[in-house]
XYZ file of C-alpha atoms in Angstrom:
382
model
C -90.328 -111.568 -130.482
C -88.839 -110.361 -127.218
C -85.260 -111.416 -126.526
C -84.761 -113.444 -123.350
C -83.512 -111.580 -120.293
C -79.850 -111.921 -119.386
C -77.640 -110.757 -116.503
C -76.745 -107.795 -118.721
C -80.348 -106.766 -119.419
C -81.188 -107.182 -115.723
C -78.257 -104.892 -114.842
C -79.532 -102.354 -117.367
C -83.018 -102.418 -115.836
C -81.539 -102.024 -112.352
C -79.390 -99.083 -113.438
C -82.298 -97.361 -115.159
C -84.523 -97.788 -112.088
C -81.774 -96.715 -109.675
C -80.937 -93.569 -111.674
C -84.631 -92.700 -111.924
C -84.970 -93.009 -108.136
C -81.820 -91.020 -107.407
C -82.936 -88.190 -109.695
C -86.038 -87.667 -107.530
C -84.016 -87.135 -104.332
C -83.073 -83.799 -102.835
C -79.601 -83.226 -101.401
C -80.556 -84.305 -97.884
C -82.247 -87.478 -99.075
C -79.352 -88.262 -101.384
C -76.846 -88.018 -98.546
C -78.689 -90.829 -96.786
C -79.832 -92.907 -99.730
C -76.817 -92.797 -102.047
C -73.299 -93.559 -100.882
C -70.139 -93.477 -102.921
C -68.733 -96.853 -103.874
C -66.991 -98.304 -100.824
C -63.342 -97.377 -100.628
C -62.715 -97.579 -96.913
C -63.099 -100.307 -94.323
C -66.094 -98.520 -92.804
C -67.866 -98.188 -96.152
C -67.016 -101.753 -97.126
C -68.446 -102.977 -93.818
C -71.661 -101.009 -94.323
C -72.253 -102.397 -97.817
C -72.317 -105.965 -96.544
C -74.234 -105.224 -93.359
C -77.700 -106.726 -93.477
C -80.555 -107.489 -91.081
C -83.976 -109.103 -90.984
C -85.213 -107.626 -87.710
C -87.176 -104.328 -87.573
C -83.984 -102.354 -86.997
C -82.211 -99.620 -88.960
C -81.103 -101.370 -92.155
C -79.288 -98.293 -93.412
C -80.581 -96.005 -96.130
C -83.615 -93.871 -96.898
C -86.874 -95.222 -95.524
C -90.056 -95.222 -97.550
C -91.729 -92.807 -95.144
C -88.871 -90.334 -95.736
C -89.910 -90.270 -99.400
C -92.725 -88.710 -101.361
C -95.186 -91.069 -103.083
C -93.511 -90.789 -106.496
C -90.169 -91.565 -104.847
C -91.659 -94.581 -103.096
C -92.938 -95.795 -106.450
C -89.456 -95.441 -107.916
C -87.957 -97.309 -104.960
C -90.390 -100.187 -105.379
C -89.653 -100.241 -109.097
C -85.977 -100.793 -108.292
C -86.892 -103.575 -105.861
C -88.957 -105.250 -108.587
C -85.931 -105.439 -110.899
C -84.128 -107.632 -108.370
C -86.878 -110.189 -107.815
C -89.055 -112.525 -109.833
C -92.734 -111.661 -110.043
C -93.472 -114.230 -107.320
C -90.579 -112.912 -105.245
C -91.778 -109.320 -105.557
C -95.379 -110.235 -104.704
C -94.120 -112.157 -101.667
C -91.930 -109.254 -100.529
C -94.721 -106.691 -100.996
C -97.146 -108.916 -99.079
C -94.626 -109.357 -96.263
C -94.238 -105.590 -96.007
C -98.011 -105.225 -95.749
C -98.074 -107.765 -92.927
C -96.586 -105.072 -90.689
C -100.138 -103.665 -90.480
C -101.467 -107.080 -89.486
C -98.731 -107.547 -86.896
C -99.443 -104.081 -85.518
C -103.034 -105.149 -84.872
C -101.913 -108.449 -83.338
C -99.728 -106.572 -80.864
C -102.386 -104.009 -79.994
C -101.230 -100.989 -82.025
C -98.548 -99.985 -79.539
C -95.252 -98.128 -79.906
C -92.137 -100.294 -79.904
C -88.412 -100.563 -80.486
C -88.004 -96.999 -79.214
C -90.094 -95.684 -82.140
C -93.578 -94.180 -82.320
C -94.606 -97.113 -84.487
C -92.699 -100.319 -84.003
C -94.514 -102.232 -86.741
C -94.329 -99.925 -89.711
C -94.952 -100.867 -93.378
C -92.948 -97.791 -94.414
C -89.879 -98.691 -92.318
C -88.097 -100.220 -95.295
C -84.753 -98.810 -96.327
C -83.105 -98.352 -99.722
C -79.469 -97.465 -100.242
C -77.457 -97.370 -103.468
C -73.685 -97.717 -103.315
C -71.824 -96.146 -106.233
C -72.969 -94.562 -109.486
C -75.319 -96.785 -111.527
C -74.558 -94.798 -114.682
C -70.759 -94.885 -114.463
C -69.950 -98.375 -115.702
C -68.015 -99.014 -112.481
C -69.187 -101.576 -109.899
C -72.215 -100.499 -107.906
C -74.755 -102.189 -105.659
C -78.040 -101.631 -103.926
C -79.739 -102.909 -100.802
C -83.427 -102.913 -99.882
C -84.372 -104.084 -96.423
C -86.648 -103.885 -93.440
C -88.475 -106.289 -91.161
C -88.404 -109.711 -92.853
C -87.091 -108.441 -96.192
C -83.476 -108.116 -97.293
C -82.545 -107.941 -100.984
C -78.942 -107.308 -102.047
C -77.562 -106.957 -105.579
C -74.164 -106.194 -107.077
C -73.687 -104.962 -110.656
C -70.213 -105.335 -112.118
C -68.846 -105.200 -115.657
C -72.335 -104.398 -116.902
C -73.949 -107.539 -115.461
C -76.042 -108.321 -112.407
C -73.310 -110.390 -110.808
C -74.570 -111.347 -107.330
C -78.014 -111.345 -105.712
C -77.546 -112.824 -102.260
C -78.257 -112.855 -99.388
C -81.982 -112.801 -100.124
C -84.164 -113.015 -97.017
C -87.955 -113.277 -96.778
C -89.873 -113.863 -93.557
C -93.479 -113.608 -92.419
C -95.159 -112.665 -89.154
C -97.826 -113.845 -89.074
C -96.917 -116.778 -91.280
C -100.608 -117.582 -91.713
C -103.473 -115.079 -91.506
C -107.234 -115.596 -91.939
C -108.980 -114.274 -95.023
C -112.673 -113.934 -95.790
C -114.416 -117.046 -96.976
C -112.377 -119.332 -94.751
C -109.235 -118.856 -96.818
C -105.730 -118.278 -95.527
C -102.899 -115.897 -96.421
C -99.544 -117.736 -96.341
C -96.990 -115.804 -98.412
C -94.265 -118.379 -97.700
C -96.513 -121.435 -97.635
C -94.691 -123.111 -100.508
C -91.316 -122.698 -98.812
C -92.626 -124.567 -95.773
C -94.947 -127.100 -97.377
C -92.535 -128.317 -100.059
C -89.918 -129.112 -97.428
C -92.431 -131.025 -95.345
C -93.528 -132.885 -98.478
C -89.934 -133.971 -99.014
C -89.568 -135.021 -95.387
C -92.700 -137.180 -95.582
C -91.516 -138.687 -98.880
C -88.456 -140.150 -97.149
C -88.499 -143.694 -95.846
C -87.549 -144.413 -92.230
C -83.854 -144.920 -92.946
C -83.603 -141.777 -95.076
C -85.467 -139.758 -92.477
C -83.068 -140.883 -89.764
C -80.268 -139.262 -91.766
C -82.217 -136.114 -92.574
C -83.444 -135.308 -89.059
C -80.681 -133.756 -86.978
C -82.687 -133.509 -83.768
C -86.324 -133.631 -82.698
C -85.987 -130.107 -81.275
C -86.337 -127.157 -83.633
C -83.678 -124.469 -83.825
C -85.255 -121.171 -82.662
C -83.991 -119.251 -85.709
C -81.853 -119.589 -88.822
C -78.354 -120.592 -87.745
C -76.412 -118.343 -90.109
C -78.255 -115.312 -88.772
C -77.197 -112.076 -90.456
C -73.508 -112.932 -90.605
C -71.639 -111.630 -93.633
C -69.928 -114.991 -94.148
C -71.423 -118.054 -92.412
C -68.705 -120.494 -91.360
C -68.437 -124.015 -89.924
C -69.055 -123.970 -86.196
C -71.537 -121.082 -86.347
C -74.445 -121.422 -83.956
C -77.607 -119.459 -83.323
C -77.163 -115.706 -82.824
C -79.200 -114.541 -79.802
C -82.076 -112.172 -80.605
C -80.558 -109.070 -78.924
C -77.525 -109.312 -81.233
C -79.564 -109.178 -84.461
C -80.004 -105.401 -84.372
C -77.965 -102.379 -85.391
C -76.590 -101.176 -82.062
C -78.293 -101.795 -78.742
C -81.405 -100.548 -77.012
C -81.960 -99.116 -73.577
C -81.367 -101.691 -70.878
C -85.053 -102.377 -70.210
C -85.751 -103.324 -73.830
C -82.459 -105.207 -74.054
C -83.445 -107.265 -71.014
C -86.857 -107.955 -72.508
C -85.258 -109.259 -75.715
C -83.020 -111.573 -73.725
C -86.109 -112.785 -71.870
C -87.832 -113.471 -75.206
C -84.794 -115.353 -76.502
C -84.348 -117.418 -73.355
C -88.081 -118.027 -73.087
C -88.302 -119.392 -76.637
C -85.362 -121.737 -76.089
C -86.947 -122.955 -72.855
C -90.332 -123.408 -74.534
C -88.770 -125.436 -77.351
C -86.593 -127.393 -74.932
C -83.335 -126.526 -76.718
C -80.284 -128.154 -75.148
C -76.554 -127.886 -75.736
C -76.808 -131.121 -77.727
C -79.440 -129.511 -79.971
C -77.200 -126.503 -80.603
C -74.381 -128.867 -81.532
C -76.656 -130.884 -83.815
C -77.770 -127.846 -85.816
C -74.523 -125.863 -85.970
C -73.115 -125.182 -89.412
C -70.509 -127.656 -90.624
C -68.076 -127.759 -93.539
C -69.388 -131.150 -94.660
C -73.169 -130.705 -95.004
C -75.367 -132.625 -92.593
C -78.577 -134.355 -93.558
C -79.377 -136.550 -96.533
C -77.748 -135.909 -99.908
C -79.620 -135.607 -103.164
C -77.524 -138.544 -104.383
C -79.344 -140.756 -101.876
C -82.841 -139.813 -103.050
C -85.070 -141.521 -105.571
C -86.259 -139.802 -108.725
C -89.530 -138.612 -107.184
C -87.801 -137.385 -104.059
C -85.248 -135.512 -106.151
C -88.072 -133.812 -107.993
C -89.391 -132.495 -104.683
C -85.881 -131.421 -103.661
C -85.531 -129.481 -106.893
C -88.910 -127.818 -106.334
C -87.855 -126.905 -102.794
C -84.587 -125.411 -104.017
C -86.555 -123.335 -106.502
C -88.473 -121.629 -103.677
C -85.117 -120.013 -102.910
C -83.288 -119.486 -106.216
C -86.663 -118.759 -107.856
C -86.672 -115.428 -106.035
C -84.301 -114.117 -108.689
C -85.730 -112.344 -111.766
C -85.717 -113.752 -115.301
C -82.215 -113.373 -116.635
C -80.660 -114.365 -113.303
C -82.764 -117.320 -112.207
C -81.613 -119.393 -115.180
C -78.002 -118.964 -114.073
C -78.802 -120.052 -110.524
C -80.901 -123.039 -111.575
C -78.184 -124.181 -113.962
C -75.792 -124.613 -111.038
C -77.964 -127.450 -109.739
C -78.908 -129.203 -112.956
C -78.355 -132.915 -113.482
C -75.918 -134.604 -111.140
C -75.114 -131.314 -109.378
C -78.276 -131.809 -107.323
C -76.651 -134.888 -105.803
C -74.428 -132.681 -103.635
C -77.337 -130.741 -102.115
C -78.147 -131.956 -98.593
C -81.493 -131.644 -96.836
C -81.536 -131.457 -93.042
C -84.478 -131.057 -90.666
C -84.912 -130.335 -86.951
C -88.115 -130.376 -84.910
C -91.617 -131.738 -85.373
C -92.833 -133.178 -88.650
C -96.461 -132.017 -88.790
C -97.760 -128.574 -89.659
C -98.049 -126.608 -86.439
C -94.979 -128.248 -84.911
C -91.968 -125.967 -84.370
C -89.437 -126.852 -87.051
C -86.266 -125.828 -88.862
C -84.601 -127.070 -92.040
C -81.763 -126.211 -94.370
C -80.371 -127.003 -97.777
C -76.601 -127.032 -97.993
C -74.161 -127.816 -100.755
C -71.508 -126.202 -102.937
C -72.187 -122.445 -102.889
C -75.547 -123.035 -101.224
C -77.020 -122.393 -97.813
C -80.789 -122.022 -97.637
C -82.415 -121.945 -94.203
C -85.937 -121.892 -92.828
C -87.445 -121.799 -89.365
C -90.969 -121.475 -88.032
C -90.932 -121.613 -84.240
C -91.879 -118.229 -82.841
C -95.296 -116.803 -81.957
C -96.796 -120.280 -81.545
C -95.313 -121.460 -84.850
C -96.696 -118.543 -86.823
C -93.540 -116.524 -87.468
C -91.224 -117.762 -90.212
C -87.779 -116.884 -91.558
C -86.185 -118.017 -94.814
C -82.924 -117.051 -96.466
C -80.963 -117.982 -99.572
C -77.177 -117.635 -99.295
C -74.391 -118.261 -101.804
C -71.446 -118.748 -99.418
C -68.249 -117.237 -100.750
C -70.203 -115.368 -103.424
C -72.627 -113.380 -101.211
C -72.424 -109.653 -102.002
C -70.116 -110.624 -104.887
C -67.149 -110.558 -102.517
C -65.239 -113.125 -104.567
C -65.856 -111.247 -107.823
C -64.848 -107.929 -106.318
C -61.611 -109.474 -105.085
C -60.833 -110.693 -108.588
C -61.833 -107.310 -110.028
C -59.493 -105.495 -107.635
C -56.553 -107.680 -108.626
C -57.268 -107.467 -112.345
C -58.018 -103.753 -112.644
C -56.093 -102.138 -109.820
C -53.305 -104.430 -108.683
C -52.527 -106.297 -111.881
């Protein structure tokens, strides 16, 4: 009988996969893909830098690797996700080929190929075999997976971002590919399960937010509002492309009809907005729990149990559900779940409501920043 997975066995699998990947790299690749454990402000800042746009995420891209190295990189990614999470991430990466066709197979973002299924970056921070803290980051367009290993355990696995463009694609036989369909549909099911009074508390505004409000901030805080599209990239582009991104951002806000009041309605707040789990009936709570699991369920066995346990029983009462935008499929919309150590966001507004973003955050615990602070005091300053 196989023993159940634990944070310690997950950390072991991550370390084994990371070491196996590192051993395949030559000196030049290693200089890009493997950084020493952060010990300076610059290195610390890089470790917690993350994106979801098709920008430089930092690290060694898949197309800079040989096939056996790519396999090893994907093996490491698989250790940090559930089977469903890994399948979703791999599908999202493949959608770059679909998006390339949609956009006419043109160059973009000052690269020969703007939509590139190999433009996914892996970087390891620290020595996975040393017993000291180490972390790894895998990211590219619409995928960002971050894990910290400390004291022999997989200690933190957020932020975890998954997006999809296109959100829905046709398949043969009249079927449809929707890798994040459950993340959208379960939320809409909960919205439609609310009565009129409950819905009035859940809906912040009838106008959808154009993107997730937390953006790619390291630490989302009360008062945060939407980050404009041109600011979601590493560095800046030539002025012509920069201007075009501003035009896209402004055009989407104009198309959605976003006003200052809408920005105020959807900004992040210390006290969660929306309707609390405590104010839901048993059936509605069941849907809320299922919705929450589309986020925490991205974690692999051994970690997902820990995350689910934080919301068991009455703890679900403190989780708030908030919605903005239309209520039917095809309407631009945004929603979030917020509660103690929880911020999960979703939007589907762009490309005629066929371009979705979703992220799971653990505010205060993202990147294991709280644990590392305690570790520093205990082992180095104590």
